[in-house]
């Protein structure tokens, strides 16, 4: 007798030929769990987003270079990496799906016709078939560690464009750490990177908040685990060699940051 299994893609948005939304590499009990929410720029074959390949390939469609850095970092640290394959124009997995910005209708001066016209059912389909499988994989990875007595550290890898029409301020930083209510791992990482001669921004070019973010508020702060979100400037991670070089800098600094938070834990009253 077969057990009841709910359909994996109940809305029929994703079909045979569409990639599975979640990629998992080096599945393990590594203390650091790498996530890359804006890693890919796939669009379901059945979804008419109304944007061309060129827009999907630029920063409005994907975090350019982020997956390359995350993969090299995963290899260097032996850390599990969970990445998401659909364009953030389909659904931004670092936003609560209840927020309109999860399905941007206009971003950096470009209209996204398929999001202007979308219905509540469209939003539910993208949420059920892309957002939830991705976050279920991350939640299960974090839960497995907690159950094994390992204190996981969530590290989210992103990239930002040097110029962005929606944010007029200059963006000179090569790398930045983002945090809100639980800053200690981000600050320890920033300090370790600076010791290696790297200039590090803090909470630039974006700030973390419960409406504009999902990863840190939900799976960092609400879980009560250490975390950081790393933003790298896209022009500095444009090719594989540059991605490996930045991954090496991060791979050198992350263990130092772990030691710093462990020491602060031991010294706590
Ligand atoms: Zn991003």
PDB file of C-alpha atoms and ligand atoms in Angstrom:
ATOM      1  CA  UNK A   1       0.000   0.000   0.000  1.00  0.00           C
ATOM      2  CA  UNK A   2       1.355   3.397  -0.934  1.00  0.00           C
ATOM      3  CA  UNK A   3       1.466   6.097   1.699  1.00  0.00           C
ATOM      4  CA  UNK A   4      -0.226   9.350   0.789  1.00  0.00           C
ATOM      5  CA  UNK A   5       2.256  11.835  -0.634  1.00  0.00           C
ATOM      6  CA  UNK A   6       1.158  15.384  -1.397  1.00  0.00           C
ATOM      7  CA  UNK A   7       2.127  16.614  -4.861  1.00  0.00           C
ATOM      8  CA  UNK A   8       5.536  18.258  -4.859  1.00  0.00           C
ATOM      9  CA  UNK A   9       4.384  21.090  -7.130  1.00  0.00           C
ATOM     10  CA  UNK A  10       0.663  21.428  -6.355  1.00  0.00           C
ATOM     11  CA  UNK A  11       0.034  24.464  -8.581  1.00  0.00           C
ATOM     12  CA  UNK A  12       1.692  23.010 -11.646  1.00  0.00           C
ATOM     13  CA  UNK A  13       3.951  26.036 -12.052  1.00  0.00           C
ATOM     14  CA  UNK A  14       7.058  23.856 -12.208  1.00  0.00           C
ATOM     15  CA  UNK A  15       6.929  21.067 -14.738  1.00  0.00           C
ATOM     16  CA  UNK A  16       9.185  18.412 -16.201  1.00  0.00           C
ATOM     17  CA  UNK A  17      12.171  20.197 -17.698  1.00  0.00           C
ATOM     18  CA  UNK A  18      12.201  22.973 -15.097  1.00  0.00           C
ATOM     19  CA  UNK A  19      15.097  22.693 -12.648  1.00  0.00           C
ATOM     20  CA  UNK A  20      14.382  21.688  -9.054  1.00  0.00           C
ATOM     21  CA  UNK A  21      14.546  24.962  -7.081  1.00  0.00           C
ATOM     22  CA  UNK A  22      17.009  23.777  -4.443  1.00  0.00           C
ATOM     23  CA  UNK A  23      20.630  22.797  -4.920  1.00  0.00           C
ATOM     24  CA  UNK A  24      22.465  21.126  -2.012  1.00  0.00           C
ATOM     25  CA  UNK A  25      26.218  20.585  -2.056  1.00  0.00           C
ATOM     26  CA  UNK A  26      28.405  18.911   0.599  1.00  0.00           C
ATOM     27  CA  UNK A  27      25.445  17.766   2.666  1.00  0.00           C
ATOM     28  CA  UNK A  28      26.979  17.211   6.079  1.00  0.00           C
ATOM     29  CA  UNK A  29      26.905  18.407   9.678  1.00  0.00           C
ATOM     30  CA  UNK A  30      29.340  21.254   9.019  1.00  0.00           C
ATOM     31  CA  UNK A  31      28.962  23.944  11.650  1.00  0.00           C
ATOM     32  CA  UNK A  32      28.714  26.658   8.995  1.00  0.00           C
ATOM     33  CA  UNK A  33      25.696  26.380   6.689  1.00  0.00           C
ATOM     34  CA  UNK A  34      26.096  28.448   3.520  1.00  0.00           C
ATOM     35  CA  UNK A  35      22.989  29.691   1.756  1.00  0.00           C
ATOM     36  CA  UNK A  36      22.711  31.530  -1.558  1.00  0.00           C
ATOM     37  CA  UNK A  37      19.156  32.752  -2.086  1.00  0.00           C
ATOM     38  CA  UNK A  38      19.849  34.674  -5.308  1.00  0.00           C
ATOM     39  CA  UNK A  39      22.175  32.087  -6.856  1.00  0.00           C
ATOM     40  CA  UNK A  40      20.273  31.337 -10.058  1.00  0.00           C
ATOM     41  CA  UNK A  41      18.257  33.033 -12.774  1.00  0.00           C
ATOM     42  CA  UNK A  42      16.038  30.239 -14.073  1.00  0.00           C
ATOM     43  CA  UNK A  43      12.440  31.041 -15.031  1.00  0.00           C
ATOM     44  CA  UNK A  44       9.788  28.297 -15.127  1.00  0.00           C
ATOM     45  CA  UNK A  45       8.984  27.447 -18.752  1.00  0.00           C
ATOM     46  CA  UNK A  46       5.303  28.062 -18.067  1.00  0.00           C
ATOM     47  CA  UNK A  47       5.815  31.551 -16.593  1.00  0.00           C
ATOM     48  CA  UNK A  48       5.701  34.607 -18.881  1.00  0.00           C
ATOM     49  CA  UNK A  49       7.801  37.051 -16.879  1.00  0.00           C
ATOM     50  CA  UNK A  50       8.174  39.418 -19.836  1.00  0.00           C
ATOM     51  CA  UNK A  51      11.901  40.132 -19.365  1.00  0.00           C
ATOM     52  CA  UNK A  52      14.692  39.111 -21.707  1.00  0.00           C
ATOM     53  CA  UNK A  53      17.836  37.078 -21.129  1.00  0.00           C
ATOM     54  CA  UNK A  54      19.914  40.243 -20.789  1.00  0.00           C
ATOM     55  CA  UNK A  55      17.860  41.505 -17.845  1.00  0.00           C
ATOM     56  CA  UNK A  56      17.837  38.063 -16.244  1.00  0.00           C
ATOM     57  CA  UNK A  57      21.632  38.001 -16.473  1.00  0.00           C
ATOM     58  CA  UNK A  58      22.173  41.339 -14.743  1.00  0.00           C
ATOM     59  CA  UNK A  59      21.876  42.216 -11.065  1.00  0.00           C
ATOM     60  CA  UNK A  60      18.087  42.638 -11.114  1.00  0.00           C
ATOM     61  CA  UNK A  61      17.785  38.954 -12.072  1.00  0.00           C
ATOM     62  CA  UNK A  62      20.612  37.295 -10.159  1.00  0.00           C
ATOM     63  CA  UNK A  63      23.396  37.968  -7.633  1.00  0.00           C
ATOM     64  CA  UNK A  64      26.225  37.915 -10.167  1.00  0.00           C
ATOM     65  CA  UNK A  65      29.196  35.890  -8.933  1.00  0.00           C
ATOM     66  CA  UNK A  66      27.577  34.912  -5.621  1.00  0.00           C
ATOM     67  CA  UNK A  67      27.172  31.209  -6.407  1.00  0.00           C
ATOM     68  CA  UNK A  68      30.770  30.956  -7.615  1.00  0.00           C
ATOM     69  CA  UNK A  69      32.019  32.442  -4.344  1.00  0.00           C
ATOM     70  CA  UNK A  70      29.652  30.268  -2.300  1.00  0.00           C
ATOM     71  CA  UNK A  71      30.799  27.099  -4.069  1.00  0.00           C
ATOM     72  CA  UNK A  72      34.486  27.912  -3.639  1.00  0.00           C
ATOM     73  CA  UNK A  73      33.840  28.750   0.006  1.00  0.00           C
ATOM     74  CA  UNK A  74      31.921  25.509   0.493  1.00  0.00           C
ATOM     75  CA  UNK A  75      34.887  23.613  -0.909  1.00  0.00           C
ATOM     76  CA  UNK A  76      37.460  25.516   1.163  1.00  0.00           C
ATOM     77  CA  UNK A  77      35.558  25.074   4.448  1.00  0.00           C
ATOM     78  CA  UNK A  78      33.956  21.700   3.748  1.00  0.00           C
ATOM     79  CA  UNK A  79      30.670  23.448   4.527  1.00  0.00           C
ATOM     80  CA  UNK A  80      27.214  22.500   3.278  1.00  0.00           C
ATOM     81  CA  UNK A  81      25.821  24.892   0.685  1.00  0.00           C
ATOM     82  CA  UNK A  82      22.123  25.280  -0.125  1.00  0.00           C
ATOM     83  CA  UNK A  83      21.332  27.468  -3.122  1.00  0.00           C
ATOM     84  CA  UNK A  84      18.216  28.522  -5.006  1.00  0.00           C
ATOM     85  CA  UNK A  85      18.008  28.220  -8.792  1.00  0.00           C
ATOM     86  CA  UNK A  86      15.198  30.596  -9.838  1.00  0.00           C
ATOM     87  CA  UNK A  87      15.621  34.288 -10.569  1.00  0.00           C
ATOM     88  CA  UNK A  88      14.724  36.650  -7.769  1.00  0.00           C
ATOM     89  CA  UNK A  89      12.387  38.245 -10.317  1.00  0.00           C
ATOM     90  CA  UNK A  90      10.319  35.038 -10.080  1.00  0.00           C
ATOM     91  CA  UNK A  91      10.340  35.151  -6.277  1.00  0.00           C
ATOM     92  CA  UNK A  92      12.873  36.808  -4.011  1.00  0.00           C
ATOM     93  CA  UNK A  93      13.646  34.129  -1.430  1.00  0.00           C
ATOM     94  CA  UNK A  94      15.122  36.705   0.958  1.00  0.00           C
ATOM     95  CA  UNK A  95      11.759  38.470   1.362  1.00  0.00           C
ATOM     96  CA  UNK A  96       8.650  37.363   3.216  1.00  0.00           C
ATOM     97  CA  UNK A  97       6.294  36.181   0.437  1.00  0.00           C
ATOM     98  CA  UNK A  98       3.629  38.405   1.997  1.00  0.00           C
ATOM     99  CA  UNK A  99       5.656  41.462   0.900  1.00  0.00           C
ATOM    100  CA  UNK A 100       5.131  42.919  -2.595  1.00  0.00           C
ATOM    101  CA  UNK A 101       8.930  43.229  -2.949  1.00  0.00           C
ATOM    102  CA  UNK A 102       9.116  39.418  -3.094  1.00  0.00           C
ATOM    103  CA  UNK A 103       7.701  39.791  -6.628  1.00  0.00           C
ATOM    104  CA  UNK A 104       9.134  43.108  -7.816  1.00  0.00           C
ATOM    105  CA  UNK A 105       6.963  44.879 -10.376  1.00  0.00           C
ATOM    106  CA  UNK A 106       9.707  47.420 -11.056  1.00  0.00           C
ATOM    107  CA  UNK A 107      13.375  47.237 -10.065  1.00  0.00           C
ATOM    108  CA  UNK A 108      16.287  49.550 -10.908  1.00  0.00           C
ATOM    109  CA  UNK A 109      14.245  51.283 -13.618  1.00  0.00           C
ATOM    110  CA  UNK A 110      12.998  48.102 -15.315  1.00  0.00           C
ATOM    111  CA  UNK A 111       9.361  46.986 -15.322  1.00  0.00           C
ATOM    112  CA  UNK A 112       8.696  43.283 -14.812  1.00  0.00           C
ATOM    113  CA  UNK A 113       5.441  42.737 -16.758  1.00  0.00           C
ATOM    114  CA  UNK A 114       4.806  39.247 -15.391  1.00  0.00           C
ATOM    115  CA  UNK A 115       4.862  40.672 -11.863  1.00  0.00           C
ATOM    116  CA  UNK A 116       2.740  43.740 -12.619  1.00  0.00           C
ATOM    117  CA  UNK A 117      -0.043  41.465 -13.821  1.00  0.00           C
ATOM    118  CA  UNK A 118       0.311  38.688 -11.275  1.00  0.00           C
ATOM    119  CA  UNK A 119      -2.580  37.284  -9.262  1.00  0.00           C
ATOM    120  CA  UNK A 120      -2.760  35.961  -5.717  1.00  0.00           C
ATOM    121  CA  UNK A 121      -2.723  32.462  -7.187  1.00  0.00           C
ATOM    122  CA  UNK A 122       0.517  33.240  -9.079  1.00  0.00           C
ATOM    123  CA  UNK A 123       2.114  34.401  -5.841  1.00  0.00           C
ATOM    124  CA  UNK A 124       0.876  31.305  -4.009  1.00  0.00           C
ATOM    125  CA  UNK A 125       2.269  29.029  -6.738  1.00  0.00           C
ATOM    126  CA  UNK A 126       5.734  30.600  -6.680  1.00  0.00           C
ATOM    127  CA  UNK A 127       5.728  30.556  -2.885  1.00  0.00           C
ATOM    128  CA  UNK A 128       4.646  26.908  -2.658  1.00  0.00           C
ATOM    129  CA  UNK A 129       6.892  25.546  -5.389  1.00  0.00           C
ATOM    130  CA  UNK A 130      10.093  27.616  -5.019  1.00  0.00           C
ATOM    131  CA  UNK A 131      10.230  29.513  -1.718  1.00  0.00           C
ATOM    132  CA  UNK A 132       8.978  26.735   0.573  1.00  0.00           C
ATOM    133  CA  UNK A 133      11.137  23.894  -0.812  1.00  0.00           C
ATOM    134  CA  UNK A 134      14.202  26.116  -0.524  1.00  0.00           C
ATOM    135  CA  UNK A 135      13.540  27.177   3.061  1.00  0.00           C
ATOM    136  CA  UNK A 136      12.437  23.684   4.066  1.00  0.00           C
ATOM    137  CA  UNK A 137      15.860  22.428   2.948  1.00  0.00           C
ATOM    138  CA  UNK A 138      17.624  25.137   4.953  1.00  0.00           C
ATOM    139  CA  UNK A 139      15.428  24.536   8.011  1.00  0.00           C
ATOM    140  CA  UNK A 140      16.097  20.818   7.896  1.00  0.00           C
ATOM    141  CA  UNK A 141      19.862  21.379   7.571  1.00  0.00           C
ATOM    142  CA  UNK A 142      19.842  23.677  10.609  1.00  0.00           C
ATOM    143  CA  UNK A 143      17.574  21.320  12.591  1.00  0.00           C
ATOM    144  CA  UNK A 144      19.836  18.328  11.888  1.00  0.00           C
ATOM    145  CA  UNK A 145      22.749  20.192  13.432  1.00  0.00           C
ATOM    146  CA  UNK A 146      20.823  21.369  16.477  1.00  0.00           C
ATOM    147  CA  UNK A 147      19.586  17.810  17.086  1.00  0.00           C
ATOM    148  CA  UNK A 148      23.200  16.588  16.853  1.00  0.00           C
ATOM    149  CA  UNK A 149      24.323  19.107  19.477  1.00  0.00           C
ATOM    150  CA  UNK A 150      26.099  21.338  16.975  1.00  0.00           C
ATOM    151  CA  UNK A 151      25.494  25.098  17.174  1.00  0.00           C
ATOM    152  CA  UNK A 152      25.032  26.000  13.495  1.00  0.00           C
ATOM    153  CA  UNK A 153      26.151  29.307  12.044  1.00  0.00           C
ATOM    154  CA  UNK A 154      24.130  30.545   9.075  1.00  0.00           C
ATOM    155  CA  UNK A 155      26.171  32.398   6.432  1.00  0.00           C
ATOM    156  CA  UNK A 156      24.281  33.921   3.524  1.00  0.00           C
ATOM    157  CA  UNK A 157      26.236  34.916   0.394  1.00  0.00           C
ATOM    158  CA  UNK A 158      25.059  37.810  -1.819  1.00  0.00           C
ATOM    159  CA  UNK A 159      26.473  40.339  -4.242  1.00  0.00           C
ATOM    160  CA  UNK A 160      25.650  43.982  -4.958  1.00  0.00           C
ATOM    161  CA  UNK A 161      26.124  46.119  -7.998  1.00  0.00           C
ATOM    162  CA  UNK A 162      28.544  49.106  -7.738  1.00  0.00           C
ATOM    163  CA  UNK A 163      25.780  51.414  -9.045  1.00  0.00           C
ATOM    164  CA  UNK A 164      22.027  50.993  -8.440  1.00  0.00           C
ATOM    165  CA  UNK A 165      19.361  53.421  -9.652  1.00  0.00           C
ATOM    166  CA  UNK A 166      17.066  52.726  -6.677  1.00  0.00           C
ATOM    167  CA  UNK A 167      19.859  53.571  -4.197  1.00  0.00           C
ATOM    168  CA  UNK A 168      21.747  56.717  -5.278  1.00  0.00           C
ATOM    169  CA  UNK A 169      24.528  56.624  -2.630  1.00  0.00           C
ATOM    170  CA  UNK A 170      28.047  55.631  -3.743  1.00  0.00           C
ATOM    171  CA  UNK A 171      28.988  51.999  -3.023  1.00  0.00           C
ATOM    172  CA  UNK A 172      32.755  51.843  -2.560  1.00  0.00           C
ATOM    173  CA  UNK A 173      33.015  48.812  -0.227  1.00  0.00           C
ATOM    174  CA  UNK A 174      34.428  45.580  -1.683  1.00  0.00           C
ATOM    175  CA  UNK A 175      32.592  43.513   0.937  1.00  0.00           C
ATOM    176  CA  UNK A 176      30.085  44.169   3.692  1.00  0.00           C
ATOM    177  CA  UNK A 177      28.406  42.264   6.521  1.00  0.00           C
ATOM    178  CA  UNK A 178      24.700  42.746   7.269  1.00  0.00           C
ATOM    179  CA  UNK A 179      23.065  42.134  10.643  1.00  0.00           C
ATOM    180  CA  UNK A 180      20.393  43.505  12.945  1.00  0.00           C
ATOM    181  CA  UNK A 181      19.477  42.121  16.381  1.00  0.00           C
ATOM    182  CA  UNK A 182      22.305  39.595  16.815  1.00  0.00           C
ATOM    183  CA  UNK A 183      25.453  41.263  15.477  1.00  0.00           C
ATOM    184  CA  UNK A 184      28.249  39.321  17.158  1.00  0.00           C
ATOM    185  CA  UNK A 185      29.199  36.920  14.376  1.00  0.00           C
ATOM    186  CA  UNK A 186      29.053  39.652  11.713  1.00  0.00           C
ATOM    187  CA  UNK A 187      31.247  41.933  13.817  1.00  0.00           C
ATOM    188  CA  UNK A 188      33.711  39.117  14.532  1.00  0.00           C
ATOM    189  CA  UNK A 189      33.907  38.327  10.809  1.00  0.00           C
ATOM    190  CA  UNK A 190      34.386  42.001   9.908  1.00  0.00           C
ATOM    191  CA  UNK A 191      37.229  42.234  12.439  1.00  0.00           C
ATOM    192  CA  UNK A 192      38.893  39.083  11.094  1.00  0.00           C
ATOM    193  CA  UNK A 193      38.663  40.353   7.499  1.00  0.00           C
ATOM    194  CA  UNK A 194      40.111  43.736   8.506  1.00  0.00           C
ATOM    195  CA  UNK A 195      43.040  41.953  10.175  1.00  0.00           C
ATOM    196  CA  UNK A 196      43.697  40.476   6.747  1.00  0.00           C
ATOM    197  CA  UNK A 197      43.760  43.970   5.231  1.00  0.00           C
ATOM    198  CA  UNK A 198      40.262  43.910   3.736  1.00  0.00           C
ATOM    199  CA  UNK A 199      38.049  46.990   3.902  1.00  0.00           C
ATOM    200  CA  UNK A 200      34.636  45.926   5.269  1.00  0.00           C
ATOM    201  CA  UNK A 201      31.333  47.818   5.339  1.00  0.00           C
ATOM    202  CA  UNK A 202      28.682  47.189   7.974  1.00  0.00           C
ATOM    203  CA  UNK A 203      24.981  47.202   7.046  1.00  0.00           C
ATOM    204  CA  UNK A 204      25.725  48.672   3.614  1.00  0.00           C
ATOM    205  CA  UNK A 205      24.491  48.986   0.914  1.00  0.00           C
ATOM    206  CA  UNK A 206      21.378  47.511   2.579  1.00  0.00           C
ATOM    207  CA  UNK A 207      19.970  47.308   6.074  1.00  0.00           C
ATOM    208  CA  UNK A 208      18.332  44.186   7.479  1.00  0.00           C
ATOM    209  CA  UNK A 209      14.709  44.334   8.580  1.00  0.00           C
ATOM    210  CA  UNK A 210      11.751  42.016   9.140  1.00  0.00           C
ATOM    211  CA  UNK A 211       9.920  43.206   5.996  1.00  0.00           C
ATOM    212  CA  UNK A 212      12.812  43.631   3.564  1.00  0.00           C
ATOM    213  CA  UNK A 213      14.561  40.402   4.600  1.00  0.00           C
ATOM    214  CA  UNK A 214      13.737  36.812   5.440  1.00  0.00           C
ATOM    215  CA  UNK A 215      16.977  34.894   6.009  1.00  0.00           C
ATOM    216  CA  UNK A 216      18.341  36.790   9.004  1.00  0.00           C
ATOM    217  CA  UNK A 217      15.076  37.621  10.826  1.00  0.00           C
ATOM    218  CA  UNK A 218      13.564  34.141  10.461  1.00  0.00           C
ATOM    219  CA  UNK A 219      16.415  31.641  10.359  1.00  0.00           C
ATOM    220  CA  UNK A 220      19.034  33.664  12.255  1.00  0.00           C
ATOM    221  CA  UNK A 221      17.342  35.809  14.864  1.00  0.00           C
ATOM    222  CA  UNK A 222      14.153  33.833  15.448  1.00  0.00           C
ATOM    223  CA  UNK A 223      16.081  30.563  15.707  1.00  0.00           C
ATOM    224  CA  UNK A 224      18.543  32.231  18.063  1.00  0.00           C
ATOM    225  CA  UNK A 225      21.602  31.068  16.122  1.00  0.00           C
ATOM    226  CA  UNK A 226      24.649  33.026  15.040  1.00  0.00           C
ATOM    227  CA  UNK A 227      24.541  34.280  11.489  1.00  0.00           C
ATOM    228  CA  UNK A 228      25.742  36.850   9.000  1.00  0.00           C
ATOM    229  CA  UNK A 229      24.860  38.011   5.514  1.00  0.00           C
ATOM    230  CA  UNK A 230      27.883  38.757   3.330  1.00  0.00           C
ATOM    231  CA  UNK A 231      27.558  41.181   0.408  1.00  0.00           C
ATOM    232  CA  UNK A 232      30.359  41.238  -2.189  1.00  0.00           C
ATOM    233  CA  UNK A 233      30.679  43.886  -4.919  1.00  0.00           C
ATOM    234  CA  UNK A 234      29.901  42.247  -8.230  1.00  0.00           C
ATOM    235  CA  UNK A 235      32.708  43.830 -10.252  1.00  0.00           C
ATOM    236  CA  UNK A 236      35.236  42.211  -7.872  1.00  0.00           C
ATOM    237  CA  UNK A 237      33.828  38.673  -8.302  1.00  0.00           C
ATOM    238  CA  UNK A 238      33.127  38.743 -12.037  1.00  0.00           C
ATOM    239  CA  UNK A 239      35.188  35.671 -13.011  1.00  0.00           C
ATOM    240  CA  UNK A 240      36.036  32.315 -11.401  1.00  0.00           C
ATOM    241  CA  UNK A 241      39.575  33.347 -10.397  1.00  0.00           C
ATOM    242  CA  UNK A 242      38.273  36.440  -8.599  1.00  0.00           C
ATOM    243  CA  UNK A 243      35.496  34.385  -6.981  1.00  0.00           C
ATOM    244  CA  UNK A 244      38.067  31.896  -5.664  1.00  0.00           C
ATOM    245  CA  UNK A 245      40.261  34.734  -4.362  1.00  0.00           C
ATOM    246  CA  UNK A 246      37.380  36.243  -2.368  1.00  0.00           C
ATOM    247  CA  UNK A 247      36.302  32.825  -1.168  1.00  0.00           C
ATOM    248  CA  UNK A 248      39.851  32.280   0.119  1.00  0.00           C
ATOM    249  CA  UNK A 249      39.738  35.555   2.070  1.00  0.00           C
ATOM    250  CA  UNK A 250      36.399  34.586   3.597  1.00  0.00           C
ATOM    251  CA  UNK A 251      37.593  31.026   4.288  1.00  0.00           C
ATOM    252  CA  UNK A 252      40.547  32.434   6.217  1.00  0.00           C
ATOM    253  CA  UNK A 253      38.408  34.823   8.261  1.00  0.00           C
ATOM    254  CA  UNK A 254      35.361  32.663   9.072  1.00  0.00           C
ATOM    255  CA  UNK A 255      37.167  30.202  11.421  1.00  0.00           C
ATOM    256  CA  UNK A 256      38.633  33.191  13.305  1.00  0.00           C
ATOM    257  CA  UNK A 257      35.128  34.611  13.691  1.00  0.00           C
ATOM    258  CA  UNK A 258      33.931  31.230  15.046  1.00  0.00           C
ATOM    259  CA  UNK A 259      36.763  31.268  17.598  1.00  0.00           C
ATOM    260  CA  UNK A 260      35.786  34.799  18.639  1.00  0.00           C
ATOM    261  CA  UNK A 261      32.154  33.918  19.360  1.00  0.00           C
ATOM    262  CA  UNK A 262      33.169  30.675  21.103  1.00  0.00           C
ATOM    263  CA  UNK A 263      35.566  32.623  23.332  1.00  0.00           C
ATOM    264  CA  UNK A 264      32.856  35.153  24.181  1.00  0.00           C
ATOM    265  CA  UNK A 265      30.558  32.239  25.069  1.00  0.00           C
ATOM    266  CA  UNK A 266      33.182  30.758  27.440  1.00  0.00           C
ATOM    267  CA  UNK A 267      33.771  34.149  29.067  1.00  0.00           C
ATOM    268  CA  UNK A 268      30.086  34.827  29.558  1.00  0.00           C
ATOM    269  CA  UNK A 269      29.099  35.068  33.254  1.00  0.00           C
TER     270      UNK A 269
HETATM  271 ZN1  LIG B   1      21.168  38.901  -2.950  1.00  0.00          ZN
END
